[in-house]
Structures are given as C-alpha cells and as structure tokens.
Amino acid sequence: MELSLRAKKCGSAIFFVGHVTKEGTIAGPKIVEHMVDTVLYFENAESGMRMLRAAKSRFGSVDEIGLFEMTEKGLLCVKDASRYFLSARSDGDLPSGIAFTPVIEGSRTFVVEVQALAVPARSGYQRIYSDKVDMGRVNRIAAILERHAGLDLSQDDIYVNVAGGMKLKEGSVDLALALALYSSKTDTPLPSTLASFGELSLAGEVRPVTFSSRRVKTLSDMGFSKIIVSQGTENEGSADTVKAKDIRSAVIAAFKGAKKSK
C-alpha cells in the first residue's frame, strides 16, 4: 500500500514482476492483485509470438490484446496482425481439414486458420486432442455433425489445432470447426477464398454472433470472396455472403463443386 501511495504522489508507474502457478494464477498472496491497477500476462504462442493480455483492470477494459514478435533486437510489435495467423501456401490450394474464421479480440479482428484431422481410432474408442479449442466444444460439434449432417465421427480420433497458437474461446468458431472436421473426414478441401463464422445450436442451427459486420468487412478486405454466415447477418464489403439456416445447408454451400483430394 505504501508503494501504491508513493507512486500516486510522484506520478510514476511501478511494475511488479512475479511468477504464475500451473493453473495460470499469480503465485503468492492475493493482496498483490488487489493492490495494482492492472494485471498483465505474457503468453507465449507456439509460433514464437508473444500475446500481452490484461486479466484485470481497475479503470478500463480488459478486451484489448497486444501482439509482439521476439527478434534479435528484442520484442517488436506485429504490424499486420490480421494475417499473422494464416499459413503461407505458394500454390493457393488448401489441404483437407483447413477452414478460416474471424475472431474478435478487443478492437481487433483476426482471421485464424482452424485445422482438423479425423483418423480411424487405433485404440477402439474415440480420443480428442485439442488444446487451442476446448475439447468439450469439439465433442459437441462432432455430435452435431453426426446428428444433423450425417457425418459419423464416433470411430475416429480427432485432432484440432489453430495456426499461430492462438486459443479460441468464441462461439463464433463453431461453424468453421464443423466445416474443417467435415473436410477432413470426407477428404474434400474447402476453397481457399471461403471463410465462415457462426455459433451452432444443438438443433444444428447456425446462430448469429456479435460484431458480424466487422467480421464480414475484415474478411472482404482480406480477399475472401465467399463467406458463410447465419441468417440475418448484414453484408458489409464486396464478398458474397451465403446465409445458412443450419449446418446441413452450410455444408452444401461450402462444398458445392468441391472435389476430393487426389
């Protein structure tokens, strides 16, 4: 408390650097978290990028995120963050099991690459491997696909990953995850210019999500010519938006004219 009062009197900032436990909480007494104005976490993604998140703020929003890249000159801000999470492919064609979706982090909109792989289970029972998307969500999407899209994944091991290492918690990733799983199971790649977003209900409906116009505009600006969304989503930009009522109609729209991998 004395340090806090001294900082306010002098008009200066004080940083406390500490450790975190295995559960991701700050080690030590809780009074430290209540004494400061903001608690900041540096997250290390697999790609070497550092994400700066605010877990608690006394005076402002905690929705903003800072993206930095570690170089020989130290931490540098990522300038084109909207493309950072997309894999570069020289031929422009996508392999099976890849889908694109926009996510919102504070005032920023990122387009991320959802990767899914469904292979026959070797142990006789299904296992799900996913640390970037909650495994419960993956299990639920697999059940929705089986019930409402006729895709049986019960005998497959399912692997889910996100390029760049970002963890996805938004419900808007449901539709892209479902299309990635369908693509992998049927060995049918999605078009590289197609993206999607929407929450899936247990009835197989594609539900609208917040900030739809921002997502559509970002995708359109990045060159995605076809976007599958829920009904009622506004069209912002030059991209063709396909408004799907349910997962079955979304699958039909996504894979129309698509061919299996050779």
PDB file of N, CA, C and O in Angstrom, residues 145-216:
ATOM      1  N   LEU A 145     -22.568 -32.721 -35.981  1.00  0.00           N
ATOM      2  CA  LEU A 145     -22.330 -33.192 -37.345  1.00  0.00           C
ATOM      3  C   LEU A 145     -22.933 -34.577 -37.566  1.00  0.00           C
ATOM      4  O   LEU A 145     -23.498 -34.861 -38.630  1.00  0.00           O
ATOM      5  N   GLU A 146     -22.831 -35.435 -36.579  1.00  0.00           N
ATOM      6  CA  GLU A 146     -23.388 -36.784 -36.719  1.00  0.00           C
ATOM      7  C   GLU A 146     -24.911 -36.752 -36.774  1.00  0.00           C
ATOM      8  O   GLU A 146     -25.524 -37.446 -37.587  1.00  0.00           O
ATOM      9  N   ARG A 147     -25.511 -35.929 -35.933  1.00  0.00           N
ATOM     10  CA  ARG A 147     -26.978 -35.899 -35.861  1.00  0.00           C
ATOM     11  C   ARG A 147     -27.612 -35.126 -37.011  1.00  0.00           C
ATOM     12  O   ARG A 147     -28.647 -35.539 -37.543  1.00  0.00           O
ATOM     13  N   HIS A 148     -27.016 -34.032 -37.434  1.00  0.00           N
ATOM     14  CA  HIS A 148     -27.675 -33.140 -38.378  1.00  0.00           C
ATOM     15  C   HIS A 148     -26.997 -33.057 -39.747  1.00  0.00           C
ATOM     16  O   HIS A 148     -27.535 -32.425 -40.658  1.00  0.00           O
ATOM     17  N   ALA A 149     -25.819 -33.673 -39.906  1.00  0.00           N
ATOM     18  CA  ALA A 149     -25.147 -33.648 -41.207  1.00  0.00           C
ATOM     19  C   ALA A 149     -24.783 -35.040 -41.686  1.00  0.00           C
ATOM     20  O   ALA A 149     -24.154 -35.184 -42.741  1.00  0.00           O
ATOM     21  N   GLY A 150     -25.149 -36.062 -40.933  1.00  0.00           N
ATOM     22  CA  GLY A 150     -24.903 -37.440 -41.354  1.00  0.00           C
ATOM     23  C   GLY A 150     -23.451 -37.834 -41.395  1.00  0.00           C
ATOM     24  O   GLY A 150     -23.066 -38.723 -42.163  1.00  0.00           O
ATOM     25  N   LEU A 151     -22.608 -37.198 -40.569  1.00  0.00           N
ATOM     26  CA  LEU A 151     -21.167 -37.487 -40.560  1.00  0.00           C
ATOM     27  C   LEU A 151     -20.815 -38.230 -39.279  1.00  0.00           C
ATOM     28  O   LEU A 151     -20.885 -37.675 -38.187  1.00  0.00           O
ATOM     29  N   ASP A 152     -20.426 -39.481 -39.395  1.00  0.00           N
ATOM     30  CA  ASP A 152     -20.125 -40.314 -38.233  1.00  0.00           C
ATOM     31  C   ASP A 152     -18.647 -40.188 -37.870  1.00  0.00           C
ATOM     32  O   ASP A 152     -17.766 -40.631 -38.602  1.00  0.00           O
ATOM     33  N   LEU A 153     -18.377 -39.580 -36.726  1.00  0.00           N
ATOM     34  CA  LEU A 153     -17.008 -39.409 -36.235  1.00  0.00           C
ATOM     35  C   LEU A 153     -16.751 -40.233 -34.974  1.00  0.00           C
ATOM     36  O   LEU A 153     -15.697 -40.101 -34.359  1.00  0.00           O
ATOM     37  N   SER A 154     -17.693 -41.080 -34.602  1.00  0.00           N
ATOM     38  CA  SER A 154     -17.603 -41.808 -33.344  1.00  0.00           C
ATOM     39  C   SER A 154     -16.456 -42.814 -33.326  1.00  0.00           C
ATOM     40  O   SER A 154     -15.974 -43.191 -32.252  1.00  0.00           O
ATOM     41  N   GLN A 155     -16.004 -43.262 -34.488  1.00  0.00           N
ATOM     42  CA  GLN A 155     -14.926 -44.248 -34.565  1.00  0.00           C
ATOM     43  C   GLN A 155     -13.587 -43.625 -34.935  1.00  0.00           C
ATOM     44  O   GLN A 155     -12.650 -44.326 -35.304  1.00  0.00           O
ATOM     45  N   ASP A 156     -13.507 -42.298 -34.853  1.00  0.00           N
ATOM     46  CA  ASP A 156     -12.296 -41.583 -35.253  1.00  0.00           C
ATOM     47  C   ASP A 156     -11.654 -40.858 -34.082  1.00  0.00           C
ATOM     48  O   ASP A 156     -12.344 -40.356 -33.181  1.00  0.00           O
ATOM     49  N   ASP A 157     -10.332 -40.811 -34.106  1.00  0.00           N
ATOM     50  CA  ASP A 157      -9.601 -39.892 -33.235  1.00  0.00           C
ATOM     51  C   ASP A 157      -9.632 -38.517 -33.901  1.00  0.00           C
ATOM     52  O   ASP A 157      -9.454 -38.398 -35.117  1.00  0.00           O
ATOM     53  N   ILE A 158      -9.851 -37.476 -33.101  1.00  0.00           N
ATOM     54  CA  ILE A 158      -9.985 -36.126 -33.644  1.00  0.00           C
ATOM     55  C   ILE A 158      -8.859 -35.246 -33.096  1.00  0.00           C
ATOM     56  O   ILE A 158      -8.642 -35.186 -31.885  1.00  0.00           O
ATOM     57  N   TYR A 159      -8.155 -34.593 -34.000  1.00  0.00           N
ATOM     58  CA  TYR A 159      -7.094 -33.652 -33.645  1.00  0.00           C
ATOM     59  C   TYR A 159      -7.514 -32.265 -34.136  1.00  0.00           C
ATOM     60  O   TYR A 159      -7.899 -32.104 -35.299  1.00  0.00           O
ATOM     61  N   VAL A 160      -7.421 -31.273 -33.264  1.00  0.00           N
ATOM     62  CA  VAL A 160      -7.785 -29.900 -33.633  1.00  0.00           C
ATOM     63  C   VAL A 160      -6.649 -28.968 -33.225  1.00  0.00           C
ATOM     64  O   VAL A 160      -6.112 -29.069 -32.110  1.00  0.00           O
ATOM     65  N   ASN A 161      -6.285 -28.062 -34.128  1.00  0.00           N
ATOM     66  CA  ASN A 161      -5.222 -27.103 -33.857  1.00  0.00           C
ATOM     67  C   ASN A 161      -5.593 -25.761 -34.479  1.00  0.00           C
ATOM     68  O   ASN A 161      -6.464 -25.683 -35.345  1.00  0.00           O
ATOM     69  N   VAL A 162      -4.926 -24.709 -34.026  1.00  0.00           N
ATOM     70  CA  VAL A 162      -5.109 -23.368 -34.591  1.00  0.00           C
ATOM     71  C   VAL A 162      -3.741 -22.853 -34.995  1.00  0.00           C
ATOM     72  O   VAL A 162      -2.817 -22.807 -34.164  1.00  0.00           O
ATOM     73  N   ALA A 163      -3.567 -22.500 -36.253  1.00  0.00           N
ATOM     74  CA  ALA A 163      -2.282 -21.994 -36.739  1.00  0.00           C
ATOM     75  C   ALA A 163      -1.897 -20.720 -35.994  1.00  0.00           C
ATOM     76  O   ALA A 163      -2.731 -19.848 -35.763  1.00  0.00           O
ATOM     77  N   GLY A 164      -0.640 -20.644 -35.599  1.00  0.00           N
ATOM     78  CA  GLY A 164      -0.167 -19.474 -34.859  1.00  0.00           C
ATOM     79  C   GLY A 164      -0.248 -19.629 -33.365  1.00  0.00           C
ATOM     80  O   GLY A 164       0.314 -18.829 -32.623  1.00  0.00           O
ATOM     81  N   GLY A 165      -0.988 -20.641 -32.889  1.00  0.00           N
ATOM     82  CA  GLY A 165      -1.015 -20.912 -31.459  1.00  0.00           C
ATOM     83  C   GLY A 165      -2.031 -20.151 -30.649  1.00  0.00           C
ATOM     84  O   GLY A 165      -2.019 -20.207 -29.424  1.00  0.00           O
ATOM     85  N   MET A 166      -2.960 -19.422 -31.285  1.00  0.00           N
ATOM     86  CA  MET A 166      -3.962 -18.676 -30.518  1.00  0.00           C
ATOM     87  C   MET A 166      -5.044 -19.615 -29.995  1.00  0.00           C
ATOM     88  O   MET A 166      -5.525 -20.494 -30.705  1.00  0.00           O
ATOM     89  N   LYS A 167      -5.431 -19.428 -28.750  1.00  0.00           N
ATOM     90  CA  LYS A 167      -6.527 -20.190 -28.171  1.00  0.00           C
ATOM     91  C   LYS A 167      -7.852 -19.512 -28.498  1.00  0.00           C
ATOM     92  O   LYS A 167      -8.000 -18.306 -28.319  1.00  0.00           O
ATOM     93  N   LEU A 168      -8.801 -20.300 -28.989  1.00  0.00           N
ATOM     94  CA  LEU A 168     -10.090 -19.772 -29.407  1.00  0.00           C
ATOM     95  C   LEU A 168     -11.162 -20.151 -28.391  1.00  0.00           C
ATOM     96  O   LEU A 168     -11.348 -21.331 -28.085  1.00  0.00           O
ATOM     97  N   LYS A 169     -11.854 -19.147 -27.885  1.00  0.00           N
ATOM     98  CA  LYS A 169     -12.914 -19.389 -26.906  1.00  0.00           C
ATOM     99  C   LYS A 169     -14.281 -18.911 -27.400  1.00  0.00           C
ATOM    100  O   LYS A 169     -15.298 -19.186 -26.769  1.00  0.00           O
ATOM    101  N   GLU A 170     -14.303 -18.183 -28.510  1.00  0.00           N
ATOM    102  CA  GLU A 170     -15.557 -17.640 -29.028  1.00  0.00           C
ATOM    103  C   GLU A 170     -16.459 -18.737 -29.591  1.00  0.00           C
ATOM    104  O   GLU A 170     -15.985 -19.693 -30.205  1.00  0.00           O
ATOM    105  N   GLY A 171     -17.758 -18.563 -29.401  1.00  0.00           N
ATOM    106  CA  GLY A 171     -18.715 -19.480 -30.015  1.00  0.00           C
ATOM    107  C   GLY A 171     -18.796 -19.324 -31.517  1.00  0.00           C
ATOM    108  O   GLY A 171     -19.289 -20.214 -32.215  1.00  0.00           O
ATOM    109  N   SER A 172     -18.260 -18.222 -32.041  1.00  0.00           N
ATOM    110  CA  SER A 172     -18.321 -17.968 -33.479  1.00  0.00           C
ATOM    111  C   SER A 172     -17.475 -18.940 -34.288  1.00  0.00           C
ATOM    112  O   SER A 172     -17.649 -19.060 -35.499  1.00  0.00           O
ATOM    113  N   VAL A 173     -16.569 -19.665 -33.636  1.00  0.00           N
ATOM    114  CA  VAL A 173     -15.688 -20.601 -34.357  1.00  0.00           C
ATOM    115  C   VAL A 173     -16.375 -21.940 -34.614  1.00  0.00           C
ATOM    116  O   VAL A 173     -15.807 -22.801 -35.303  1.00  0.00           O
ATOM    117  N   ASP A 174     -17.582 -22.132 -34.088  1.00  0.00           N
ATOM    118  CA  ASP A 174     -18.273 -23.424 -34.226  1.00  0.00           C
ATOM    119  C   ASP A 174     -18.410 -23.855 -35.679  1.00  0.00           C
ATOM    120  O   ASP A 174     -18.116 -25.000 -36.034  1.00  0.00           O
ATOM    121  N   LEU A 175     -18.887 -22.943 -36.525  1.00  0.00           N
ATOM    122  CA  LEU A 175     -19.164 -23.298 -37.919  1.00  0.00           C
ATOM    123  C   LEU A 175     -17.884 -23.659 -38.659  1.00  0.00           C
ATOM    124  O   LEU A 175     -17.844 -24.659 -39.395  1.00  0.00           O
ATOM    125  N   ALA A 176     -16.831 -22.871 -38.490  1.00  0.00           N
ATOM    126  CA  ALA A 176     -15.561 -23.170 -39.163  1.00  0.00           C
ATOM    127  C   ALA A 176     -14.983 -24.492 -38.680  1.00  0.00           C
ATOM    128  O   ALA A 176     -14.448 -25.270 -39.476  1.00  0.00           O
ATOM    129  N   LEU A 177     -15.092 -24.769 -37.395  1.00  0.00           N
ATOM    130  CA  LEU A 177     -14.612 -26.042 -36.855  1.00  0.00           C
ATOM    131  C   LEU A 177     -15.393 -27.206 -37.446  1.00  0.00           C
ATOM    132  O   LEU A 177     -14.809 -28.244 -37.800  1.00  0.00           O
ATOM    133  N   ALA A 178     -16.699 -27.045 -37.574  1.00  0.00           N
ATOM    134  CA  ALA A 178     -17.528 -28.101 -38.163  1.00  0.00           C
ATOM    135  C   ALA A 178     -17.151 -28.354 -39.619  1.00  0.00           C
ATOM    136  O   ALA A 178     -17.042 -29.509 -40.055  1.00  0.00           O
ATOM    137  N   LEU A 179     -16.907 -27.286 -40.376  1.00  0.00           N
ATOM    138  CA  LEU A 179     -16.532 -27.449 -41.782  1.00  0.00           C
ATOM    139  C   LEU A 179     -15.140 -28.072 -41.915  1.00  0.00           C
ATOM    140  O   LEU A 179     -14.895 -28.870 -42.828  1.00  0.00           O
ATOM    141  N   ALA A 180     -14.233 -27.727 -41.001  1.00  0.00           N
ATOM    142  CA  ALA A 180     -12.891 -28.321 -41.029  1.00  0.00           C
ATOM    143  C   ALA A 180     -12.963 -29.823 -40.739  1.00  0.00           C
ATOM    144  O   ALA A 180     -12.288 -30.627 -41.389  1.00  0.00           O
ATOM    145  N   LEU A 181     -13.783 -30.215 -39.769  1.00  0.00           N
ATOM    146  CA  LEU A 181     -13.956 -31.632 -39.459  1.00  0.00           C
ATOM    147  C   LEU A 181     -14.593 -32.386 -40.624  1.00  0.00           C
ATOM    148  O   LEU A 181     -14.177 -33.500 -40.968  1.00  0.00           O
ATOM    149  N   TYR A 182     -15.596 -31.775 -41.235  1.00  0.00           N
ATOM    150  CA  TYR A 182     -16.257 -32.401 -42.390  1.00  0.00           C
ATOM    151  C   TYR A 182     -15.267 -32.544 -43.543  1.00  0.00           C
ATOM    152  O   TYR A 182     -15.234 -33.572 -44.232  1.00  0.00           O
ATOM    153  N   SER A 183     -14.441 -31.522 -43.757  1.00  0.00           N
ATOM    154  CA  SER A 183     -13.447 -31.552 -44.824  1.00  0.00           C
ATOM    155  C   SER A 183     -12.443 -32.669 -44.609  1.00  0.00           C
ATOM    156  O   SER A 183     -12.080 -33.400 -45.537  1.00  0.00           O
ATOM    157  N   SER A 184     -11.982 -32.837 -43.367  1.00  0.00           N
ATOM    158  CA  SER A 184     -11.001 -33.869 -43.069  1.00  0.00           C
ATOM    159  C   SER A 184     -11.602 -35.263 -43.211  1.00  0.00           C
ATOM    160  O   SER A 184     -10.987 -36.159 -43.794  1.00  0.00           O
ATOM    161  N   LYS A 185     -12.795 -35.454 -42.673  1.00  0.00           N
ATOM    162  CA  LYS A 185     -13.421 -36.771 -42.701  1.00  0.00           C
ATOM    163  C   LYS A 185     -13.718 -37.226 -44.124  1.00  0.00           C
ATOM    164  O   LYS A 185     -13.526 -38.404 -44.477  1.00  0.00           O
ATOM    165  N   THR A 186     -14.159 -36.317 -44.972  1.00  0.00           N
ATOM    166  CA  THR A 186     -14.505 -36.659 -46.357  1.00  0.00           C
ATOM    167  C   THR A 186     -13.342 -36.478 -47.320  1.00  0.00           C
ATOM    168  O   THR A 186     -13.485 -36.764 -48.513  1.00  0.00           O
ATOM    169  N   ASP A 187     -12.202 -35.957 -46.795  1.00  0.00           N
ATOM    170  CA  ASP A 187     -11.014 -35.703 -47.612  1.00  0.00           C
ATOM    171  C   ASP A 187     -11.338 -34.780 -48.781  1.00  0.00           C
ATOM    172  O   ASP A 187     -10.883 -34.986 -49.911  1.00  0.00           O
ATOM    173  N   THR A 188     -12.125 -33.750 -48.492  1.00  0.00           N
ATOM    174  CA  THR A 188     -12.528 -32.772 -49.504  1.00  0.00           C
ATOM    175  C   THR A 188     -12.093 -31.383 -49.057  1.00  0.00           C
ATOM    176  O   THR A 188     -12.646 -30.851 -48.083  1.00  0.00           O
ATOM    177  N   PRO A 189     -11.111 -30.768 -49.716  1.00  0.00           N
ATOM    178  CA  PRO A 189     -10.652 -29.442 -49.295  1.00  0.00           C
ATOM    179  C   PRO A 189     -11.700 -28.366 -49.530  1.00  0.00           C
ATOM    180  O   PRO A 189     -12.491 -28.426 -50.484  1.00  0.00           O
ATOM    181  N   LEU A 190     -11.706 -27.379 -48.661  1.00  0.00           N
ATOM    182  CA  LEU A 190     -12.547 -26.195 -48.845  1.00  0.00           C
ATOM    183  C   LEU A 190     -11.839 -25.220 -49.779  1.00  0.00           C
ATOM    184  O   LEU A 190     -10.608 -25.221 -49.868  1.00  0.00           O
ATOM    185  N   PRO A 191     -12.589 -24.359 -50.474  1.00  0.00           N
ATOM    186  CA  PRO A 191     -11.942 -23.326 -51.302  1.00  0.00           C
ATOM    187  C   PRO A 191     -11.099 -22.389 -50.443  1.00  0.00           C
ATOM    188  O   PRO A 191     -11.467 -22.064 -49.310  1.00  0.00           O
ATOM    189  N   SER A 192      -9.969 -21.961 -50.970  1.00  0.00           N
ATOM    190  CA  SER A 192      -9.065 -21.093 -50.213  1.00  0.00           C
ATOM    191  C   SER A 192      -9.628 -19.688 -50.022  1.00  0.00           C
ATOM    192  O   SER A 192      -9.137 -18.933 -49.182  1.00  0.00           O
ATOM    193  N   THR A 193     -10.653 -19.324 -50.773  1.00  0.00           N
ATOM    194  CA  THR A 193     -11.258 -17.998 -50.664  1.00  0.00           C
ATOM    195  C   THR A 193     -12.545 -18.023 -49.855  1.00  0.00           C
ATOM    196  O   THR A 193     -13.312 -17.062 -49.890  1.00  0.00           O
ATOM    197  N   LEU A 194     -12.782 -19.124 -49.148  1.00  0.00           N
ATOM    198  CA  LEU A 194     -14.006 -19.259 -48.354  1.00  0.00           C
ATOM    199  C   LEU A 194     -13.692 -19.150 -46.869  1.00  0.00           C
ATOM    200  O   LEU A 194     -12.701 -19.703 -46.391  1.00  0.00           O
ATOM    201  N   ALA A 195     -14.534 -18.420 -46.147  1.00  0.00           N
ATOM    202  CA  ALA A 195     -14.433 -18.320 -44.695  1.00  0.00           C
ATOM    203  C   ALA A 195     -15.836 -18.438 -44.111  1.00  0.00           C
ATOM    204  O   ALA A 195     -16.841 -18.321 -44.831  1.00  0.00           O
ATOM    205  N   SER A 196     -15.914 -18.670 -42.826  1.00  0.00           N
ATOM    206  CA  SER A 196     -17.222 -18.842 -42.199  1.00  0.00           C
ATOM    207  C   SER A 196     -17.143 -18.475 -40.729  1.00  0.00           C
ATOM    208  O   SER A 196     -16.074 -18.499 -40.118  1.00  0.00           O
ATOM    209  N   PHE A 197     -18.289 -18.133 -40.164  1.00  0.00           N
ATOM    210  CA  PHE A 197     -18.391 -17.937 -38.723  1.00  0.00           C
ATOM    211  C   PHE A 197     -19.850 -18.064 -38.316  1.00  0.00           C
ATOM    212  O   PHE A 197     -20.763 -17.789 -39.086  1.00  0.00           O
ATOM    213  N   GLY A 198     -20.064 -18.516 -37.102  1.00  0.00           N
ATOM    214  CA  GLY A 198     -21.406 -18.697 -36.577  1.00  0.00           C
ATOM    215  C   GLY A 198     -21.403 -19.711 -35.452  1.00  0.00           C
ATOM    216  O   GLY A 198     -20.567 -20.615 -35.415  1.00  0.00           O
ATOM    217  N   GLU A 199     -22.307 -19.552 -34.541  1.00  0.00           N
ATOM    218  CA  GLU A 199     -22.445 -20.490 -33.428  1.00  0.00           C
ATOM    219  C   GLU A 199     -23.454 -21.569 -33.809  1.00  0.00           C
ATOM    220  O   GLU A 199     -24.460 -21.288 -34.460  1.00  0.00           O
ATOM    221  N   LEU A 200     -23.186 -22.803 -33.422  1.00  0.00           N
ATOM    222  CA  LEU A 200     -24.083 -23.911 -33.730  1.00  0.00           C
ATOM    223  C   LEU A 200     -24.865 -24.311 -32.484  1.00  0.00           C
ATOM    224  O   LEU A 200     -24.283 -24.533 -31.414  1.00  0.00           O
ATOM    225  N   SER A 201     -26.178 -24.413 -32.640  1.00  0.00           N
ATOM    226  CA  SER A 201     -27.013 -24.902 -31.551  1.00  0.00           C
ATOM    227  C   SER A 201     -27.059 -26.418 -31.600  1.00  0.00           C
ATOM    228  O   SER A 201     -26.672 -27.038 -32.596  1.00  0.00           O
ATOM    229  N   LEU A 202     -27.565 -27.044 -30.542  1.00  0.00           N
ATOM    230  CA  LEU A 202     -27.680 -28.497 -30.517  1.00  0.00           C
ATOM    231  C   LEU A 202     -28.689 -28.996 -31.548  1.00  0.00           C
ATOM    232  O   LEU A 202     -28.674 -30.174 -31.912  1.00  0.00           O
ATOM    233  N   ALA A 203     -29.553 -28.111 -32.014  1.00  0.00           N
ATOM    234  CA  ALA A 203     -30.505 -28.464 -33.062  1.00  0.00           C
ATOM    235  C   ALA A 203     -29.902 -28.337 -34.451  1.00  0.00           C
ATOM    236  O   ALA A 203     -30.593 -28.537 -35.450  1.00  0.00           O
ATOM    237  N   GLY A 204     -28.617 -27.982 -34.540  1.00  0.00           N
ATOM    238  CA  GLY A 204     -27.943 -27.860 -35.827  1.00  0.00           C
ATOM    239  C   GLY A 204     -28.122 -26.517 -36.494  1.00  0.00           C
ATOM    240  O   GLY A 204     -27.683 -26.337 -37.634  1.00  0.00           O
ATOM    241  N   GLU A 205     -28.742 -25.558 -35.820  1.00  0.00           N
ATOM    242  CA  GLU A 205     -28.964 -24.238 -36.412  1.00  0.00           C
ATOM    243  C   GLU A 205     -27.687 -23.402 -36.350  1.00  0.00           C
ATOM    244  O   GLU A 205     -26.902 -23.515 -35.408  1.00  0.00           O
ATOM    245  N   VAL A 206     -27.511 -22.546 -37.349  1.00  0.00           N
ATOM    246  CA  VAL A 206     -26.400 -21.592 -37.346  1.00  0.00           C
ATOM    247  C   VAL A 206     -26.918 -20.298 -36.741  1.00  0.00           C
ATOM    248  O   VAL A 206     -27.765 -19.621 -37.312  1.00  0.00           O
ATOM    249  N   ARG A 207     -26.409 -19.964 -35.574  1.00  0.00           N
ATOM    250  CA  ARG A 207     -26.896 -18.797 -34.839  1.00  0.00           C
ATOM    251  C   ARG A 207     -25.984 -17.589 -35.082  1.00  0.00           C
ATOM    252  O   ARG A 207     -24.781 -17.741 -35.282  1.00  0.00           O
ATOM    253  N   PRO A 208     -26.566 -16.380 -35.073  1.00  0.00           N
ATOM    254  CA  PRO A 208     -25.755 -15.171 -35.278  1.00  0.00           C
ATOM    255  C   PRO A 208     -24.838 -14.897 -34.093  1.00  0.00           C
ATOM    256  O   PRO A 208     -25.086 -15.347 -32.973  1.00  0.00           O
ATOM    257  N   VAL A 209     -23.767 -14.142 -34.347  1.00  0.00           N
ATOM    258  CA  VAL A 209     -22.808 -13.778 -33.304  1.00  0.00           C
ATOM    259  C   VAL A 209     -22.624 -12.268 -33.312  1.00  0.00           C
ATOM    260  O   VAL A 209     -23.075 -11.567 -34.228  1.00  0.00           O
ATOM    261  N   THR A 210     -21.981 -11.754 -32.293  1.00  0.00           N
ATOM    262  CA  THR A 210     -21.775 -10.313 -32.180  1.00  0.00           C
ATOM    263  C   THR A 210     -20.731  -9.826 -33.188  1.00  0.00           C
ATOM    264  O   THR A 210     -19.888 -10.588 -33.651  1.00  0.00           O
ATOM    265  N   PHE A 211     -20.798  -8.543 -33.509  1.00  0.00           N
ATOM    266  CA  PHE A 211     -19.847  -7.864 -34.397  1.00  0.00           C
ATOM    267  C   PHE A 211     -19.760  -8.548 -35.762  1.00  0.00           C
ATOM    268  O   PHE A 211     -18.679  -8.661 -36.354  1.00  0.00           O
ATOM    269  N   SER A 212     -20.908  -8.985 -36.287  1.00  0.00           N
ATOM    270  CA  SER A 212     -20.910  -9.682 -37.577  1.00  0.00           C
ATOM    271  C   SER A 212     -20.416  -8.781 -38.704  1.00  0.00           C
ATOM    272  O   SER A 212     -19.669  -9.231 -39.582  1.00  0.00           O
ATOM    273  N   SER A 213     -20.828  -7.517 -38.701  1.00  0.00           N
ATOM    274  CA  SER A 213     -20.434  -6.614 -39.780  1.00  0.00           C
ATOM    275  C   SER A 213     -18.923  -6.388 -39.796  1.00  0.00           C
ATOM    276  O   SER A 213     -18.309  -6.313 -40.857  1.00  0.00           O
ATOM    277  N   ARG A 214     -18.303  -6.316 -38.611  1.00  0.00           N
ATOM    278  CA  ARG A 214     -16.842  -6.162 -38.537  1.00  0.00           C
ATOM    279  C   ARG A 214     -16.140  -7.388 -39.094  1.00  0.00           C
ATOM    280  O   ARG A 214     -15.131  -7.276 -39.797  1.00  0.00           O
ATOM    281  N   ARG A 215     -16.658  -8.548 -38.786  1.00  0.00           N
ATOM    282  CA  ARG A 215     -16.048  -9.783 -39.267  1.00  0.00           C
ATOM    283  C   ARG A 215     -16.144  -9.882 -40.789  1.00  0.00           C
ATOM    284  O   ARG A 215     -15.174 -10.224 -41.472  1.00  0.00           O
ATOM    285  N   VAL A 216     -17.336  -9.592 -41.320  1.00  0.00           N
ATOM    286  CA  VAL A 216     -17.542  -9.677 -42.765  1.00  0.00           C
ATOM    287  C   VAL A 216     -16.659  -8.674 -43.492  1.00  0.00           C
ATOM    288  O   VAL A 216     -16.051  -8.985 -44.520  1.00  0.00           O
TER     289      VAL A 216
END
